[in-house]
XYZ file of C-alpha atoms in Angstrom:
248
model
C 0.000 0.000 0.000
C 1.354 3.307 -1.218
C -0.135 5.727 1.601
C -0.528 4.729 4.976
C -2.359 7.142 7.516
C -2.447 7.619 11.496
C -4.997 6.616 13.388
C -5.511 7.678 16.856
C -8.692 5.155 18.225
C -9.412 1.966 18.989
C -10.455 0.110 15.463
C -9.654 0.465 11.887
C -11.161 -0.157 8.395
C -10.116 -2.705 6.234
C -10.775 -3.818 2.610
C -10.737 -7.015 1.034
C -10.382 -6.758 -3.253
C -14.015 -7.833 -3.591
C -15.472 -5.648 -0.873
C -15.321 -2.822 1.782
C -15.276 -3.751 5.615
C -15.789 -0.113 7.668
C -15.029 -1.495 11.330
C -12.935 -4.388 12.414
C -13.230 -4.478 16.670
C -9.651 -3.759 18.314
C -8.705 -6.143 21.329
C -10.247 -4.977 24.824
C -8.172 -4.003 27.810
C -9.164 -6.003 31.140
C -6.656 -5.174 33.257
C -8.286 -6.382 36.541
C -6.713 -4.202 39.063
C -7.000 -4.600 42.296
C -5.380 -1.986 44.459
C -3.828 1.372 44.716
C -1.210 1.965 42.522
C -1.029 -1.653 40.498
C 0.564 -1.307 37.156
C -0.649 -3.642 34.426
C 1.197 -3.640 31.242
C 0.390 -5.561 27.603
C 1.018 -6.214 24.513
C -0.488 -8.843 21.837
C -1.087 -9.918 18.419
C -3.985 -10.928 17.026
C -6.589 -10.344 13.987
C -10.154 -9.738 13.531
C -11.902 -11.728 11.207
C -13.935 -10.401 8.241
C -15.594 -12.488 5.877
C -14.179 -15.717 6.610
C -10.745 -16.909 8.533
C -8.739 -16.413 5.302
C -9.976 -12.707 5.054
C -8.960 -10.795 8.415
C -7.131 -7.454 9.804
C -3.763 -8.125 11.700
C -3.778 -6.118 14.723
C -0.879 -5.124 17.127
C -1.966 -3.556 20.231
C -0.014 -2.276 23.273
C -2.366 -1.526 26.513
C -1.574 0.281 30.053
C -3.803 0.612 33.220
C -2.931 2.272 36.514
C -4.885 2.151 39.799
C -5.055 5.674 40.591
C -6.945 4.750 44.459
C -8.342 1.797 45.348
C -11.453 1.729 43.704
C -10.484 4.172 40.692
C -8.085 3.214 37.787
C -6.967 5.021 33.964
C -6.185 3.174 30.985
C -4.615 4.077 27.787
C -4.102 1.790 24.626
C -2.191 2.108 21.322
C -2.203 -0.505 18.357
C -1.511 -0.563 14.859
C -4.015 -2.194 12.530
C -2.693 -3.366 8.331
C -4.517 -5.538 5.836
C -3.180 -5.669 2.346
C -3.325 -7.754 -0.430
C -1.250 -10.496 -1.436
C -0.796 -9.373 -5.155
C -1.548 -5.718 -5.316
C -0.853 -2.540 -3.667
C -5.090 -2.215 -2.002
C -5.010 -2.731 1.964
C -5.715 -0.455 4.639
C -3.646 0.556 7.871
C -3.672 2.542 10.488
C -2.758 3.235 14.647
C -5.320 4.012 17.305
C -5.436 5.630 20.252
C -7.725 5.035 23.377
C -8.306 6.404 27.309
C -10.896 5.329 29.880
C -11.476 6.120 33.424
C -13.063 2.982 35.909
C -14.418 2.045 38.845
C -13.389 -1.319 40.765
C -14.243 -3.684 43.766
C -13.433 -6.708 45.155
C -16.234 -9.179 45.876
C -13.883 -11.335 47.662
C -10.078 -12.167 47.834
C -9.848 -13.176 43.977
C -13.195 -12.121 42.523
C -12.833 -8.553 41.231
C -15.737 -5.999 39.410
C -14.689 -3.357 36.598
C -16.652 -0.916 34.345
C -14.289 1.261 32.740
C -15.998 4.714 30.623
C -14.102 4.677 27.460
C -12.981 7.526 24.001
C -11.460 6.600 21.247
C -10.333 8.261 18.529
C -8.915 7.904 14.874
C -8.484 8.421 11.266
C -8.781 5.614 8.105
C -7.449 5.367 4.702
C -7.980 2.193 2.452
C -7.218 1.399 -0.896
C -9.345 -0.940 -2.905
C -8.363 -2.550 -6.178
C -12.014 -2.645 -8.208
C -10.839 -4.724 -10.564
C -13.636 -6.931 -9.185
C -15.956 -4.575 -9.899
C -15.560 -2.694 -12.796
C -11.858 -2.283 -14.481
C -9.169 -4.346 -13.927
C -5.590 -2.105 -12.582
C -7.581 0.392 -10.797
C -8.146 2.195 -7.523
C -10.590 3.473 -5.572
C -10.052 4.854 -2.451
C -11.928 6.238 1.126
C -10.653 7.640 3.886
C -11.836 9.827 7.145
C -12.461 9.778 10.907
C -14.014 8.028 13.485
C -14.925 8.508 16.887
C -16.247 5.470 19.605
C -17.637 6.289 22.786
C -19.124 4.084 25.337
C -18.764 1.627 28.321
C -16.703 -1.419 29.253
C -17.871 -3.604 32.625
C -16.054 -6.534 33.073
C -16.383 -9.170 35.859
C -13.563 -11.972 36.711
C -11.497 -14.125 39.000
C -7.750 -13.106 39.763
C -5.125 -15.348 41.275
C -1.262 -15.882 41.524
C -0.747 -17.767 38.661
C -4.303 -17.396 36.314
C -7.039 -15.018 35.615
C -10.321 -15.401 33.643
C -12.754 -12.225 33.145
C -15.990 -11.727 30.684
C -16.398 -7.798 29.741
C -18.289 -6.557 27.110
C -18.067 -2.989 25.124
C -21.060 -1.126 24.386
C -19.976 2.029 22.235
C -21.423 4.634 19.754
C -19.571 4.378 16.835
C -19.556 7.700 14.563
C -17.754 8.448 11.181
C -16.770 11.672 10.247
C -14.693 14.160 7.442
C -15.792 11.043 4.613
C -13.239 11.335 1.598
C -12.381 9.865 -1.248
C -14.210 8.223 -4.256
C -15.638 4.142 -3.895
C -18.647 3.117 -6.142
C -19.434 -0.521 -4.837
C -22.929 -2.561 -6.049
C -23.523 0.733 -7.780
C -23.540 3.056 -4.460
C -21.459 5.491 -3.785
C -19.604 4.365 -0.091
C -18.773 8.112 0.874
C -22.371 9.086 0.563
C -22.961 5.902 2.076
C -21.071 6.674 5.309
C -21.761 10.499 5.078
C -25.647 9.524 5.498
C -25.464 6.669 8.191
C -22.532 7.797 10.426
C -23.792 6.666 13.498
C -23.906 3.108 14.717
C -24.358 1.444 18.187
C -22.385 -2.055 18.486
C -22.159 -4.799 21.464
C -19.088 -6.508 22.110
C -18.463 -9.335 24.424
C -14.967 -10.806 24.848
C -13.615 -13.832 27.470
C -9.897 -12.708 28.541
C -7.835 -15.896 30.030
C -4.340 -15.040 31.636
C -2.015 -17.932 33.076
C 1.504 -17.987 33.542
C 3.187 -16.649 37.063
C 2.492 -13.739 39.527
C 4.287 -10.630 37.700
C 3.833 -11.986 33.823
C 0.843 -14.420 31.879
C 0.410 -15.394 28.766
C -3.125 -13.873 27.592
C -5.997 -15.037 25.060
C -8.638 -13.066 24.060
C -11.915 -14.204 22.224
C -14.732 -11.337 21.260
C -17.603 -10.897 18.911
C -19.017 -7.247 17.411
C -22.464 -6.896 17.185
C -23.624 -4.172 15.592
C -26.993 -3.418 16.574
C -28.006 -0.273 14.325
C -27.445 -2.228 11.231
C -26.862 -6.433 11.622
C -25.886 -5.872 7.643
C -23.096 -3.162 8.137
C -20.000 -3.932 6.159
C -17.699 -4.717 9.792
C -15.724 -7.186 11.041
C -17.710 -9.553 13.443
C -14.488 -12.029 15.517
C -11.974 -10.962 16.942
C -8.883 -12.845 18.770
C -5.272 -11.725 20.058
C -2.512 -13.716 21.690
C 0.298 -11.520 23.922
C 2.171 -11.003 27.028
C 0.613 -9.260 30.287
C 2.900 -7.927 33.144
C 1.390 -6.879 36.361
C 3.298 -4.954 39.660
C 2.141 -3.182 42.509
């Protein structure tokens, strides 16, 4: 891909060369913390299916969270989001950028509550090769901004040596400055966007951490809903493998 463009948010667009995916969901951060001053560090791998397992975005993702007292906690989360084509220069790329403020409690020793307010942030540019759709060798491309707002409550069980947790993201999802030029099944995309810019999505993810105290290998497994428009052009998995390191 010839141009590549910052993103500062938490998801990114991708394209496939037969059609255009507008969301793929990034990898959510359930740090878990527990006390006052708790650092919890990560960083993973992972993609986010599209259309089927051989059509996904690769997603790298580094995440923070801090306990601030012991019932409040910040996170912040960077990643970098690519998917390009084997055989031509149409893909899509982009970084992200994304802060939330939380609230947590301990039930008991090892069972902990979280529900973190989150804003993210970001631009998009893909490239699309149409020669699926109208002349072989060409280009088409659409780029802009997006901004997600919403919630993240999580609830899970933290010990020595594991951790399991089930959270779920519920976000407004909003797309904004639409550029560019894509006809697809005879519709113009940027009007597309332009005139439905606002969609509400539901997110659920399992985290599982296991390793020792201070670092875990982590697994997460989460699904997008989008609940404005089941047909919207998204990706719907989404799965990352990484490293998690936690201090006090």
């Amino acid at each position: 891909m010839n141009r590549r463009i910052n993103i500062i948010l938490i998801t990114i667009l991708g394209f496939s060369a037969c059609s255009p995916i507008y969301y793929a969901p990034s990898i959510q951060n359930v740090p878990m913390i527990s006390c006052k001053g708790e650092k919890n560090i990560s960083l993973s791998a992972g993609s986010s299916n599209i259309n089927n397992i051989f059509n996904t975005i690769s997603t790298l993702d580094l995440q923070s969270a801090y306990g601030i007292t012991n019932h409040l906690s910040f996170q912040i989360n960077g990643g970098y989001y690519f998917a390009k084509e084997d055989k031509s220069d149409a893909g899509g790329s982009g970084h992200m950028l994304e802060t939330g403020i939380g609230y947590f409690t301990k039930i008991n020793k090892n069972t902990i509550v979280e529900c973190f307010g989150i804003f993210g942030f970001g631009d998009f540019n893909n490239k699309i090769e149409i020669s699926a759709i109208s002349a072989k060798g060409n280009y088409q491309n659409i780029s802009g901004s997006l901004i997600r707002l919403g919630i993240q409550p999580a609830f899970g069980f933290k010990f020595k040596s594991f951790e399991a947790a089930l959270s779920s993201r519920m976000v407004r999802l909003e797309y904004k400055n639409i550029r560019g030029y894509l006809l697809y099944g005879g519709i113009d995309q940027v009007d597309l966007l332009k005139n439905k810019n606002s969609h509400y999505l539901f997110e659920p993810a399992i985290s599982l951490k296991t390793g020792w105290e201070n670092i875990k290998f982590q697994l997460q497994y989460g699904r997008s809903f989008n609940l404005t428009n089941p047909n919207f052009r998204q990706g719907k998995d989404f799965i990352s493998i990484g490293l998690n390191f936690n201090f006090n």
